[in-house]
PDB file of C-alpha atoms in Angstrom:
ATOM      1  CA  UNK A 690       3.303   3.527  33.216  1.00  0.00           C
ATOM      2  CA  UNK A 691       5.021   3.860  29.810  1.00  0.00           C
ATOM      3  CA  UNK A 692       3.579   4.553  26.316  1.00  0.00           C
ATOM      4  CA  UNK A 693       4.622   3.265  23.087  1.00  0.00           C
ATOM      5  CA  UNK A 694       5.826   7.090  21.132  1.00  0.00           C
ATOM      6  CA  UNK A 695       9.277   7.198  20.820  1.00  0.00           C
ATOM      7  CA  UNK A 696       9.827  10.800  22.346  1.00  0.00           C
ATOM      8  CA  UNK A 697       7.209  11.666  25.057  1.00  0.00           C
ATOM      9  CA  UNK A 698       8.764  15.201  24.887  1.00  0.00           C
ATOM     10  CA  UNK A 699       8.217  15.471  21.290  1.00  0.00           C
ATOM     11  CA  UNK A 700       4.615  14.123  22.086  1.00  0.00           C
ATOM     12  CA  UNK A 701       3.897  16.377  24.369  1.00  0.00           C
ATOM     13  CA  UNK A 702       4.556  19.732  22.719  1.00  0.00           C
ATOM     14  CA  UNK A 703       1.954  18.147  20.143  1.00  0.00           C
ATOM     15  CA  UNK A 704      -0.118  17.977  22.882  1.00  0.00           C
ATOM     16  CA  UNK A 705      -0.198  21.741  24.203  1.00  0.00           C
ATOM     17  CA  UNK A 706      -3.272  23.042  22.798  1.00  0.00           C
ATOM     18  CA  UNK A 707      -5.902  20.413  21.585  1.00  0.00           C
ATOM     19  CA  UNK A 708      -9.086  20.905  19.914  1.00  0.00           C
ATOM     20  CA  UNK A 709     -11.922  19.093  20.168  1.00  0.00           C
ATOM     21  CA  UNK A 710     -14.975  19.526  17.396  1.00  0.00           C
ATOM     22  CA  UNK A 711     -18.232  20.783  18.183  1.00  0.00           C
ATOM     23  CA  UNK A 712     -20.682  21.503  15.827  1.00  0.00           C
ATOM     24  CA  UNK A 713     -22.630  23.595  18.286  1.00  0.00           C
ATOM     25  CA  UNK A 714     -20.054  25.483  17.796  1.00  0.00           C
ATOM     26  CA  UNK A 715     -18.866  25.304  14.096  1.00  0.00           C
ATOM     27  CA  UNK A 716     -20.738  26.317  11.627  1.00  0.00           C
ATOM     28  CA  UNK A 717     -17.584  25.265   9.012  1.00  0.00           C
ATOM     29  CA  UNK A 718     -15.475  22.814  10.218  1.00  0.00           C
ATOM     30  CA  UNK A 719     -12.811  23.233   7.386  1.00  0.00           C
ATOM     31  CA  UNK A 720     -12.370  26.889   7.769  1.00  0.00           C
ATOM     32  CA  UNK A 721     -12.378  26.569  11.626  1.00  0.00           C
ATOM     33  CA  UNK A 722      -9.927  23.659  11.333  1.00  0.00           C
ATOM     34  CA  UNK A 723      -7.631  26.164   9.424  1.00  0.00           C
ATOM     35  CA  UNK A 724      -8.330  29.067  11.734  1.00  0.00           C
ATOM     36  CA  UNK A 725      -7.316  26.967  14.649  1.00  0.00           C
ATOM     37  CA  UNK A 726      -4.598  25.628  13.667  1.00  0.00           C
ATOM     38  CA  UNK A 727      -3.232  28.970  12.288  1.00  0.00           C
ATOM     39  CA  UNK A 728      -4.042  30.283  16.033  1.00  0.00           C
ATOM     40  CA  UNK A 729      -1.825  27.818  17.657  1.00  0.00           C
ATOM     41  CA  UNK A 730      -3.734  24.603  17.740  1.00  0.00           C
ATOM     42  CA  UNK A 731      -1.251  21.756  17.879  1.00  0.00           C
ATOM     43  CA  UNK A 732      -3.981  18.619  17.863  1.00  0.00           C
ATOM     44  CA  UNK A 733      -6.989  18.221  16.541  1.00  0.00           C
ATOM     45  CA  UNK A 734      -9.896  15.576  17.663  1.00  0.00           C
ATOM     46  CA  UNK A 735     -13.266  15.138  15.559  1.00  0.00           C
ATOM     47  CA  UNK A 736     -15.675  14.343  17.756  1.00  0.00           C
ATOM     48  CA  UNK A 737     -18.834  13.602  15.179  1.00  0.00           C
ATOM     49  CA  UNK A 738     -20.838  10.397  17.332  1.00  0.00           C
ATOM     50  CA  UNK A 739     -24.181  11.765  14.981  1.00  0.00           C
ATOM     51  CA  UNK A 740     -22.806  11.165  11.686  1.00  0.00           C
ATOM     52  CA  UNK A 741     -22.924   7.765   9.497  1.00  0.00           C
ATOM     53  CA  UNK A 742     -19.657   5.661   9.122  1.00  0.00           C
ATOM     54  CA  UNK A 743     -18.963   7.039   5.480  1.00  0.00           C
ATOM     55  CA  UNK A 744     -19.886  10.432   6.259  1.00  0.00           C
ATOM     56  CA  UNK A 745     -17.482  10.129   9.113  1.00  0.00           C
ATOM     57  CA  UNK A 746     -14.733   8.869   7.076  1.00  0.00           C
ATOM     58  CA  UNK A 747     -15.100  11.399   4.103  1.00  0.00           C
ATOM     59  CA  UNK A 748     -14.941  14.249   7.064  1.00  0.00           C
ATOM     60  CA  UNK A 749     -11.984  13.029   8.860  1.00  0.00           C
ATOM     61  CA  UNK A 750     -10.093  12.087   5.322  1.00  0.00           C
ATOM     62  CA  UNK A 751     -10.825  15.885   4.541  1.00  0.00           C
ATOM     63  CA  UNK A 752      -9.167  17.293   7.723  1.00  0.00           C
ATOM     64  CA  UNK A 753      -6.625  15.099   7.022  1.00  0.00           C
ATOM     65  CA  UNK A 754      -6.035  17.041   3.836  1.00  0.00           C
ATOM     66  CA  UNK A 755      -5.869  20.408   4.959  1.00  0.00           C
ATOM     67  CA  UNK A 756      -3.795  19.552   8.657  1.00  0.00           C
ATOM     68  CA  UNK A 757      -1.053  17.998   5.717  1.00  0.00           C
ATOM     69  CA  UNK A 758       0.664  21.296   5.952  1.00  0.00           C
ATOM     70  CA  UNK A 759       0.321  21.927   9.718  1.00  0.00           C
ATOM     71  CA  UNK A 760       2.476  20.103  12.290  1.00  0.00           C
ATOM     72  CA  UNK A 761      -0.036  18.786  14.193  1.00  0.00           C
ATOM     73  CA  UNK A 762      -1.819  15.679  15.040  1.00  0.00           C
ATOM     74  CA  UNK A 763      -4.920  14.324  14.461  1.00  0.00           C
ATOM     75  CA  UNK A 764      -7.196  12.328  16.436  1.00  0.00           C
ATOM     76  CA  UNK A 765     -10.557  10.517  16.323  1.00  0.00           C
ATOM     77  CA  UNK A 766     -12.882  10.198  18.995  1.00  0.00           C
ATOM     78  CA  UNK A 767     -14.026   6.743  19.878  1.00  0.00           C
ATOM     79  CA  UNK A 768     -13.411   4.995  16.135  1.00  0.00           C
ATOM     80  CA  UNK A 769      -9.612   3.103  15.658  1.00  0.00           C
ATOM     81  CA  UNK A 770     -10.813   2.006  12.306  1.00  0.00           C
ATOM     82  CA  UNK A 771     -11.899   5.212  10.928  1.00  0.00           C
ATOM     83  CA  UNK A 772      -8.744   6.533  12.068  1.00  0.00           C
ATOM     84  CA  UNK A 773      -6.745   3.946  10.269  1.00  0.00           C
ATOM     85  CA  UNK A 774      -8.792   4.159   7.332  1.00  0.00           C
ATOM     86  CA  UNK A 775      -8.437   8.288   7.103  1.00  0.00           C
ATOM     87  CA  UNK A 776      -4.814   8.159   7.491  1.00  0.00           C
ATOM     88  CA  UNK A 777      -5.256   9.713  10.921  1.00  0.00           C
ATOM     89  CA  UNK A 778      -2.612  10.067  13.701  1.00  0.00           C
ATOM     90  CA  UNK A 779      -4.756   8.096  16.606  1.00  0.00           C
ATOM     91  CA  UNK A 780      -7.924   7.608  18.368  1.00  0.00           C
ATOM     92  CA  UNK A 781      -9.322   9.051  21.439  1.00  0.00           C
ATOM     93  CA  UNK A 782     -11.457   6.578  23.642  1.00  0.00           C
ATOM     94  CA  UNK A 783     -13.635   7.516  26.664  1.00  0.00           C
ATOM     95  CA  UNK A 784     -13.594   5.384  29.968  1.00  0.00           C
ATOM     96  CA  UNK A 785     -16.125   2.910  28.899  1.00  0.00           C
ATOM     97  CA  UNK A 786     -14.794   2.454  25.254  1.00  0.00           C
ATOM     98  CA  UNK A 787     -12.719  -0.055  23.611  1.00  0.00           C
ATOM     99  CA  UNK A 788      -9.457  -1.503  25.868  1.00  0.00           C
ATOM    100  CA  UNK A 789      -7.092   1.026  24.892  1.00  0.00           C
ATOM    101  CA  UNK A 790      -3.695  -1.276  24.964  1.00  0.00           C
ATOM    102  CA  UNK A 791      -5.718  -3.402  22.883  1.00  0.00           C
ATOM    103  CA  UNK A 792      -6.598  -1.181  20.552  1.00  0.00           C
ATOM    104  CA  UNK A 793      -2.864  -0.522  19.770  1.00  0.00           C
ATOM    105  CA  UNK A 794      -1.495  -3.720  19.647  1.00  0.00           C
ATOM    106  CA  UNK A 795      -4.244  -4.128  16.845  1.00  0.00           C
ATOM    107  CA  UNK A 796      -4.104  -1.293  14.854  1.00  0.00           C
ATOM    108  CA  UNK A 797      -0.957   0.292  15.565  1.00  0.00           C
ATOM    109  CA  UNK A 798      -1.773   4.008  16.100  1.00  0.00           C
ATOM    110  CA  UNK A 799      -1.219   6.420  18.842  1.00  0.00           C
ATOM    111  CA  UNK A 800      -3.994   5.816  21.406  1.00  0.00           C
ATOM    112  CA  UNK A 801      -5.380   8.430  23.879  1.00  0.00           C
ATOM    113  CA  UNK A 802      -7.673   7.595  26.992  1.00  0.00           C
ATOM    114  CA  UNK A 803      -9.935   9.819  29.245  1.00  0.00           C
ATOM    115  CA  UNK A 804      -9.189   8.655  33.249  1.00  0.00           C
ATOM    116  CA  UNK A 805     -11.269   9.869  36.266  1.00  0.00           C
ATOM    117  CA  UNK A 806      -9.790   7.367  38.734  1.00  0.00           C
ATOM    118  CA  UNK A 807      -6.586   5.884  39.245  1.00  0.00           C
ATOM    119  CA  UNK A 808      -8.569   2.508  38.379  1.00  0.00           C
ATOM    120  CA  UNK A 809      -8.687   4.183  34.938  1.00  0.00           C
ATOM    121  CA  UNK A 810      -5.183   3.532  33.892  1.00  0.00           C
ATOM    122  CA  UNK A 811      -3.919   2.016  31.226  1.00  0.00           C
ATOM    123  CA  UNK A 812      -0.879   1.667  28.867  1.00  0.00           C
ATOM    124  CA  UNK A 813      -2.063   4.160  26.014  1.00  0.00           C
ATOM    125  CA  UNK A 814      -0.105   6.944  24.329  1.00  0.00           C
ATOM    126  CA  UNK A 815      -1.415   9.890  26.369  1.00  0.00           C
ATOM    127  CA  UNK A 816      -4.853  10.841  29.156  1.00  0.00           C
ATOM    128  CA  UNK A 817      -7.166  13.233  29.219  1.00  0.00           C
ATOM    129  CA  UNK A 818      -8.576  14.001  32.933  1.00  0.00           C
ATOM    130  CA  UNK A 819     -11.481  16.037  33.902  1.00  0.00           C
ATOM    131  CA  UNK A 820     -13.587  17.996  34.083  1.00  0.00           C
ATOM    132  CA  UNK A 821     -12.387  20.400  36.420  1.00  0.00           C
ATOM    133  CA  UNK A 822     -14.613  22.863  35.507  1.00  0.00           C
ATOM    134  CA  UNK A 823     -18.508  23.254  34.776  1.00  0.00           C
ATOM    135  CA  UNK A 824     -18.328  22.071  30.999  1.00  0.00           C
ATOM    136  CA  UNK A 825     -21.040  21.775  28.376  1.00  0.00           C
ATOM    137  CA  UNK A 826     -19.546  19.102  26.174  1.00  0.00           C
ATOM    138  CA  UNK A 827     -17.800  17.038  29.869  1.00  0.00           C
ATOM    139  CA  UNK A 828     -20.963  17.114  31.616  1.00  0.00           C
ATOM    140  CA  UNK A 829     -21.254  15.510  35.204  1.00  0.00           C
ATOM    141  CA  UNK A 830     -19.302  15.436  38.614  1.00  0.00           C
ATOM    142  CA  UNK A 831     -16.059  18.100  38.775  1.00  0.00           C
ATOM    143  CA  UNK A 832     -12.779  16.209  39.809  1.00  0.00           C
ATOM    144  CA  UNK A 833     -10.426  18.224  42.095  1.00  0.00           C
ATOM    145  CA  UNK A 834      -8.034  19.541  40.695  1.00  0.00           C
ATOM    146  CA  UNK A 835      -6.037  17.848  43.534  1.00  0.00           C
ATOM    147  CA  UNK A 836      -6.871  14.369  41.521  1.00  0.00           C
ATOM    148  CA  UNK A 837      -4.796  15.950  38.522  1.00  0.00           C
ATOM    149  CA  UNK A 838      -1.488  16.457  40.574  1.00  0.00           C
ATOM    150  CA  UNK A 839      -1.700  13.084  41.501  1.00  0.00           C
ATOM    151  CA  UNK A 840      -2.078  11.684  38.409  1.00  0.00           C
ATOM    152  CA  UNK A 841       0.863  13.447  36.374  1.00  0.00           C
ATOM    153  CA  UNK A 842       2.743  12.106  39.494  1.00  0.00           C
ATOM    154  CA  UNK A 843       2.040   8.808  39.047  1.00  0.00           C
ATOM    155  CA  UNK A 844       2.573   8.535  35.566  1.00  0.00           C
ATOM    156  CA  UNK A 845       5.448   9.088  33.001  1.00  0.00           C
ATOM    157  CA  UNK A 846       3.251   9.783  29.780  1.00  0.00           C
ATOM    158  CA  UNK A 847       1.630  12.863  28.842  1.00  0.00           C
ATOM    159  CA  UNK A 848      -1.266  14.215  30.664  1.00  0.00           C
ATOM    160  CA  UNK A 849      -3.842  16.727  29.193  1.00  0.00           C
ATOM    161  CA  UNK A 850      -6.856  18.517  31.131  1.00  0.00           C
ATOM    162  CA  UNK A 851     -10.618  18.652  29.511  1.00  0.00           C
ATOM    163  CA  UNK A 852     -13.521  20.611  30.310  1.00  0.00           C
ATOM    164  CA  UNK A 853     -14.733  23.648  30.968  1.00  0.00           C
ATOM    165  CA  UNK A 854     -10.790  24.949  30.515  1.00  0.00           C
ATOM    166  CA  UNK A 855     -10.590  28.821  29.116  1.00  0.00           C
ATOM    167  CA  UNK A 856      -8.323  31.261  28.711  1.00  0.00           C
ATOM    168  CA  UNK A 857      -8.780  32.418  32.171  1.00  0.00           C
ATOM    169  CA  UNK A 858      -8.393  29.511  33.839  1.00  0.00           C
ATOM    170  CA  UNK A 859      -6.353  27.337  32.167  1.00  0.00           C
ATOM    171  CA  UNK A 860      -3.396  27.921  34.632  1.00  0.00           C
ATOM    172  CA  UNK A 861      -4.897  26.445  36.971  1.00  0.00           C
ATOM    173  CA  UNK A 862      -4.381  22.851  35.813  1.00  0.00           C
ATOM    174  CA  UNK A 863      -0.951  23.620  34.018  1.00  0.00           C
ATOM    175  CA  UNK A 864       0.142  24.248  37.258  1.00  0.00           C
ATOM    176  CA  UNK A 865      -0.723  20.908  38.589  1.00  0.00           C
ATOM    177  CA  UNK A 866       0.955  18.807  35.432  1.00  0.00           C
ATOM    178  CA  UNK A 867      -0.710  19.028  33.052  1.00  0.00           C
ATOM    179  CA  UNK A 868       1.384  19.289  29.508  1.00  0.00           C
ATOM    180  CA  UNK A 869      -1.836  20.601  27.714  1.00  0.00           C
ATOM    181  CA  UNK A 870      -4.981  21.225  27.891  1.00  0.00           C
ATOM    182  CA  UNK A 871      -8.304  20.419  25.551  1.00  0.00           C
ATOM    183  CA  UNK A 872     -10.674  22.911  24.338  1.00  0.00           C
ATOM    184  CA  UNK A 873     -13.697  22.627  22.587  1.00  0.00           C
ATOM    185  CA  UNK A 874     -16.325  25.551  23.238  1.00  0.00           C
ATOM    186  CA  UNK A 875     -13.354  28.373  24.294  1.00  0.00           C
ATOM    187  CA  UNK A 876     -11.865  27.610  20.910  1.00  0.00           C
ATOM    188  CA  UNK A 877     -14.806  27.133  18.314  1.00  0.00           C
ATOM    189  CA  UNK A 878     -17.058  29.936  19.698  1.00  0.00           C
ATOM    190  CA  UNK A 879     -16.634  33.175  17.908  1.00  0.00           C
ATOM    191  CA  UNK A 880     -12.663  33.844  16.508  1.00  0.00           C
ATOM    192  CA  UNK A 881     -11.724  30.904  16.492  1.00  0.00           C
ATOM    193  CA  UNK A 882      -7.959  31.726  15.157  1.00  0.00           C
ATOM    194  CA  UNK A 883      -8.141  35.039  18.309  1.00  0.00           C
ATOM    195  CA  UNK A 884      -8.937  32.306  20.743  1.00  0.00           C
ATOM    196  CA  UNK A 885      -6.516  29.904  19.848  1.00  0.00           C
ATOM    197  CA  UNK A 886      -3.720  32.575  19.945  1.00  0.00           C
ATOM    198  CA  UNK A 887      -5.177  33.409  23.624  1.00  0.00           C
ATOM    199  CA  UNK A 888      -5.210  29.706  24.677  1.00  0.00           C
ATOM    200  CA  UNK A 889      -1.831  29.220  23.300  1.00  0.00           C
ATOM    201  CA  UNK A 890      -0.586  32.351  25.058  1.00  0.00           C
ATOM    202  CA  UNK A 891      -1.410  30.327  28.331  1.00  0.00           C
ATOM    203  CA  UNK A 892      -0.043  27.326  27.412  1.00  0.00           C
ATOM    204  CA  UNK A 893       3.455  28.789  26.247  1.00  0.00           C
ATOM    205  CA  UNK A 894       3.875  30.551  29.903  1.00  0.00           C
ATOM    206  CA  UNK A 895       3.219  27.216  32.288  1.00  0.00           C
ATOM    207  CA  UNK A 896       4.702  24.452  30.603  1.00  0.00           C
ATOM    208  CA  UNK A 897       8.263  23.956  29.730  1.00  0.00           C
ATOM    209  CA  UNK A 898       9.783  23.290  26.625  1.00  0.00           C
TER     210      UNK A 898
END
C-alpha cells in the first residue's frame, strides 16, 4: 500500500509528535498552538466539529498564520475543503468519513485516515490506529496493541498511534511501528510547551531517524 508524498521518510519525521485540538483542554488555542509547537510538536490537527463553516475557516486560516514559521504540518479533521480553502497541509478523516483516495484525487492534499481493521485500508498519505489506551477524546473498544504490529507490517506508509497515549506509555506503541504518535489531552492539559518537550523526549528515543 503506497501513498502519494514524495519522501515517506521526510513524512514521517513530520509525523513524530502530532497534536490534536481540544478545547476541553485549551483555553487559547493560538498561544497553545505556539507553546506546542515550541515544545516539539511537529503536526498539528484542529479538531473543531462544534463550530460554523466560517468560524472554522477563520480559525484554521489563523493557525495557518502563526505555524508559517514552524516546520510543521497542518491538518484538518474531517473537512478537505476547509483545508484547501485555509491553505492547510491535509485533512484527517475518521473510518466512516469521506473515501479517502477520493478525496485526493479531488483536491490534491495530503490525506490521513483512522483504521481499526485491516478492512480499513486505503491508499491515503498516512493512518492513525487506536485507541490502545482508555482515551477521553477515542472513546470505545481498546485495540491490542498486537493489531498495531500488524498493521505497520503490512503497510509501507506511515503509521501513527491515537488515544489515551502519554508520556509514560507512549513506548509502548513505538515499539510496535509506530513512526508517531497523537496527543490531544497529554499535550493541551496544563504546560503545554513542558509536555510537548516530554512527549517528544519519547518519541526521539524509539524511532529512528
Amino acid at each position: 500500500m503506497q501513498g502519494s508524498f514524495q519522501d515517506l521518510n521526510t513524512l514521517r519525521s513530520k509525523l513524530l509528535l502530532y497534536g490534536i485540538t481540544d478545547r476541553r483542554y485549551i483555553r487559547d488555542l493560538r498561544r497553545a498552538i505556539r507553546e506546542a509547537l515550541d515544545g516539539g510538536v511537529t503536526a498539528i490537527q484542529i479538531r473543531e466539529k462544534e463550530l460554523a463553516d466560517g468560524e472554522l475557516l477563520r480559525e484554521v486560516e489563523e493557525v495557518k498564520r502563526i505555524m508559517e514559521r514552524y516546520d510543521a504540518l497542518l491538518f484538518v479533521n474531517d473537512r478537505p475543503d476547509i483545508a484547501v480553502l485555509s491553505g492547510a497541509d491535509g485533512v484527517h478523516l475518521g473510518k466512516e468519513d469521506l473515501p479517502g483516495k477520493r478525496v485526493k484525487e479531488t483536491f490534491g492534499i495530503l490525506v490521513g485516515k483512522t483504521v481499526k481493521r485491516m478492512e480499513d485500508l486505503e491508499e491515503v498519505d498516512y493512518l492513525a490506529c487506536g485507541p490502545f489506551f482508555p482515551s477521553s477524546t477515542k472513546p470505545g473498544s481498546l485495540l491490542p496493541i498486537s493489531f498495531l504490529q500488524e498493521l505497520t507490517g503490512k503497510v509501507t506508509i506511515p503509521v501513527i498511534a491515537v488515544g489515551g497515549i502519554t508520556h509514560e506509555n507512549a513506548y509502548l506503541v513505538l515499539e510496535k511501528g509506530a513512526c508517531g504518535i497523537a496527543v490531544s489531552r497529554s499535550l493541551f492539559e496544563g504546560d503545554v510547551y513542558e509536555n510537548a518537550k516530554k512527549l517528544r523526549k519519547v518519541v526521539e528515543e524509539y524511532v529512528a531517524h
